[in-house]
XYZ file of C-alpha atoms in Angstrom:
164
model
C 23.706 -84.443 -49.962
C 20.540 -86.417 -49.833
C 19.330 -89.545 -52.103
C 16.928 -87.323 -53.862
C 20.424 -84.982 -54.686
C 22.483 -88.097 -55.595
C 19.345 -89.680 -57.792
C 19.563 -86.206 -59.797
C 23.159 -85.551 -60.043
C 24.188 -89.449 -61.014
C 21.673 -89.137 -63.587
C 22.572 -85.816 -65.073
C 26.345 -87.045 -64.935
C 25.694 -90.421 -66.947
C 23.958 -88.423 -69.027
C 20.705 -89.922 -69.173
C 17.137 -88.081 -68.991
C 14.059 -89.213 -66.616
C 12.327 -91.253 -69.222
C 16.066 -93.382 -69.983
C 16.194 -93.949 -66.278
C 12.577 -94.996 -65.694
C 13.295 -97.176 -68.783
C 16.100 -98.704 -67.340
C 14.000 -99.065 -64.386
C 10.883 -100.243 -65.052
C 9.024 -97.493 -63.596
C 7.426 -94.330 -64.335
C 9.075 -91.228 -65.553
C 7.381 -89.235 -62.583
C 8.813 -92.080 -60.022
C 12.307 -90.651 -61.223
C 10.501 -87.345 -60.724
C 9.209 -87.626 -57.035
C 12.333 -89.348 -56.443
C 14.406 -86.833 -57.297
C 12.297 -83.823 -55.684
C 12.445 -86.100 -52.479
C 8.551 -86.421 -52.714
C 8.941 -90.222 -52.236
C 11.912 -92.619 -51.493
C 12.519 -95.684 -53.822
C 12.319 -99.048 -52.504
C 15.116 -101.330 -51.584
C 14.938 -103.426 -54.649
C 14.910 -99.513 -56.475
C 17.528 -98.259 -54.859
C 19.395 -101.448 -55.812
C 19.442 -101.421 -59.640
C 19.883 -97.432 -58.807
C 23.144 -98.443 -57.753
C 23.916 -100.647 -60.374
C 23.171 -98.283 -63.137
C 24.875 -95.492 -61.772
C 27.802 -97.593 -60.817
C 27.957 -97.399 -57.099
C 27.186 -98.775 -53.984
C 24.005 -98.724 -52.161
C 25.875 -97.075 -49.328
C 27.273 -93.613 -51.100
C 23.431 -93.449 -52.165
C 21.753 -93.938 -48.390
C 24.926 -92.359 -46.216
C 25.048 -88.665 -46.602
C 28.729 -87.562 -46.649
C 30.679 -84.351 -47.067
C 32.317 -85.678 -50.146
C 29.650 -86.831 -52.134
C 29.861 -83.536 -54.412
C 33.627 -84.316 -55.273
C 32.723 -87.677 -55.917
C 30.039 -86.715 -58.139
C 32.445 -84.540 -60.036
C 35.546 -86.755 -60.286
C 32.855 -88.950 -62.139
C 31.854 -86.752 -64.627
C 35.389 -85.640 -65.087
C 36.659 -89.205 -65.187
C 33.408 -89.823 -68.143
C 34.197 -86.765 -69.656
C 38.245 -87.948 -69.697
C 37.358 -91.369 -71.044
C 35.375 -89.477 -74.149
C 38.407 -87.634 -75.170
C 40.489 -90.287 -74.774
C 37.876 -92.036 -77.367
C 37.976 -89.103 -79.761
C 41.854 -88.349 -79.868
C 42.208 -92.698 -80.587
C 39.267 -92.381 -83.324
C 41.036 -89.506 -85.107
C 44.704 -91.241 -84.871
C 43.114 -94.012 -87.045
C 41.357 -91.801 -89.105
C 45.034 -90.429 -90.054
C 46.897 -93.600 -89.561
C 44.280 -95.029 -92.522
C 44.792 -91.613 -94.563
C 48.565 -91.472 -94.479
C 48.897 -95.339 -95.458
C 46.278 -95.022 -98.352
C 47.839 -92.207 -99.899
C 51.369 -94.233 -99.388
C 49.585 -97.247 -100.809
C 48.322 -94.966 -103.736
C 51.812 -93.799 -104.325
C 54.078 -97.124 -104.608
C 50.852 -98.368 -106.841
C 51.395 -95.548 -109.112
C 55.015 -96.562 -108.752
C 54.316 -100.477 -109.383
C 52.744 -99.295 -112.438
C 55.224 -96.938 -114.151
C 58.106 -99.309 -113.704
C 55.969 -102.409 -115.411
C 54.724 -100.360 -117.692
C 57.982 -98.145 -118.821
C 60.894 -99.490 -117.530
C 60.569 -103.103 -117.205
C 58.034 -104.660 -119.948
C 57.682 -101.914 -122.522
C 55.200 -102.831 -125.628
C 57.579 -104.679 -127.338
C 55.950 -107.684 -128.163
C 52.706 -109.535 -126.627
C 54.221 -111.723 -124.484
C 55.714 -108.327 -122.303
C 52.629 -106.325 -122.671
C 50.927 -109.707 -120.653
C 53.508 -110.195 -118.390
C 53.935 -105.958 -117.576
C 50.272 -106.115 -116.958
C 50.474 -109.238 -114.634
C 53.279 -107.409 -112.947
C 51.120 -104.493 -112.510
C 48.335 -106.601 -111.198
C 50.100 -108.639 -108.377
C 52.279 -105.384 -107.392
C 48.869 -103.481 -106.687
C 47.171 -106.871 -104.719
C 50.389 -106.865 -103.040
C 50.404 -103.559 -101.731
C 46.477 -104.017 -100.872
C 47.079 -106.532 -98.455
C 49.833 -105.018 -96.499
C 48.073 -101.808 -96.403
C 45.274 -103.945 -95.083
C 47.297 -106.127 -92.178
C 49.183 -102.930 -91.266
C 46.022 -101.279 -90.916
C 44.289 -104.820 -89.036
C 47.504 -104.548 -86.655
C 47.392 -100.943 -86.234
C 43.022 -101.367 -85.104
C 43.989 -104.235 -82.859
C 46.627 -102.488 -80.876
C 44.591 -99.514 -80.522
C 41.935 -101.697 -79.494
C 44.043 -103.511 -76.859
C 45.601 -100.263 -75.666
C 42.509 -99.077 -74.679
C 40.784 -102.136 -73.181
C 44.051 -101.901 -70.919
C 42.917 -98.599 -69.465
């Protein structure tokens, strides 16, 4: 495989079109082109930030080899391993959030049945107040733990996957 090859398939496997790369590279979108067709070879400085964006080294992109095409599919597999890796952790919060708002939801309803008709009854004033204050600092209560469970929960995710 040639540079022209590798300048096409690295680009196509990042995902990015002809005008994102000349963007990236301050040049023309019909550079990437003639590049690409192997009309015209980039220069060193080109072939450089080439290597940078695409996240190799300036020597898979001038030395042909036999096992460029594997290379350039373990990368796409690896990107395309990374993204569901992404998706499967976004939609384990989603339901980590779900099931502990519906708990929360549940021992507030809870908190508020047992200082409403167990505990302080309507009696007098001084238990309606002191029902309702129950009521009030039971639901802040469970607010905040839902929320640190929920902080600890997003920062081990988060530290999980800056491990990999």
């Amino acid at each position: 495989m040639d540079l022209s090859e590798k300048i096409f398939k690295m680009r196509k496997a990042n995902g990015l079109s002809q005008d994102e790369l000349s963007d990236q590279m301050s040049v023309s979108r019909q550079s990437i082109s003639k590049w690409e067709s192997g009309q015209s070879t980039p220069e060193l400085d080109k072939i450089i930030k080439l290597a940078e964006i695409f996240d190799v080294t300036t020597d898979y992109l001038l030395q042909p080899s036999e096992t460029d095409e594997l290379i350039v599919k373990t990368s796409i597999l690896e990107k395309q391993q990374r993204e569901i890796l992404d998706q499967q952790r976004k939609t384990k919060n989603r339901q980590f959030l779900i099931v502990s708002l519906f708990i929360s939801f549940m021992v507030i309803i809870i908190i508020y049945f047992i200082g409403r008709y167990i505990m302080f009854p309507d009696v007098g004033n001084g238990y309606v107040f002191l029902g309702k204050t129950f009521i009030i600092c039971g639901i802040i209560a469970v607010i905040a733990i839902t929320s640190i469970f929920n902080f600890r929960y997003r920062a081990k995710s988060v530290n999980h996957k800056n491990a990999e």
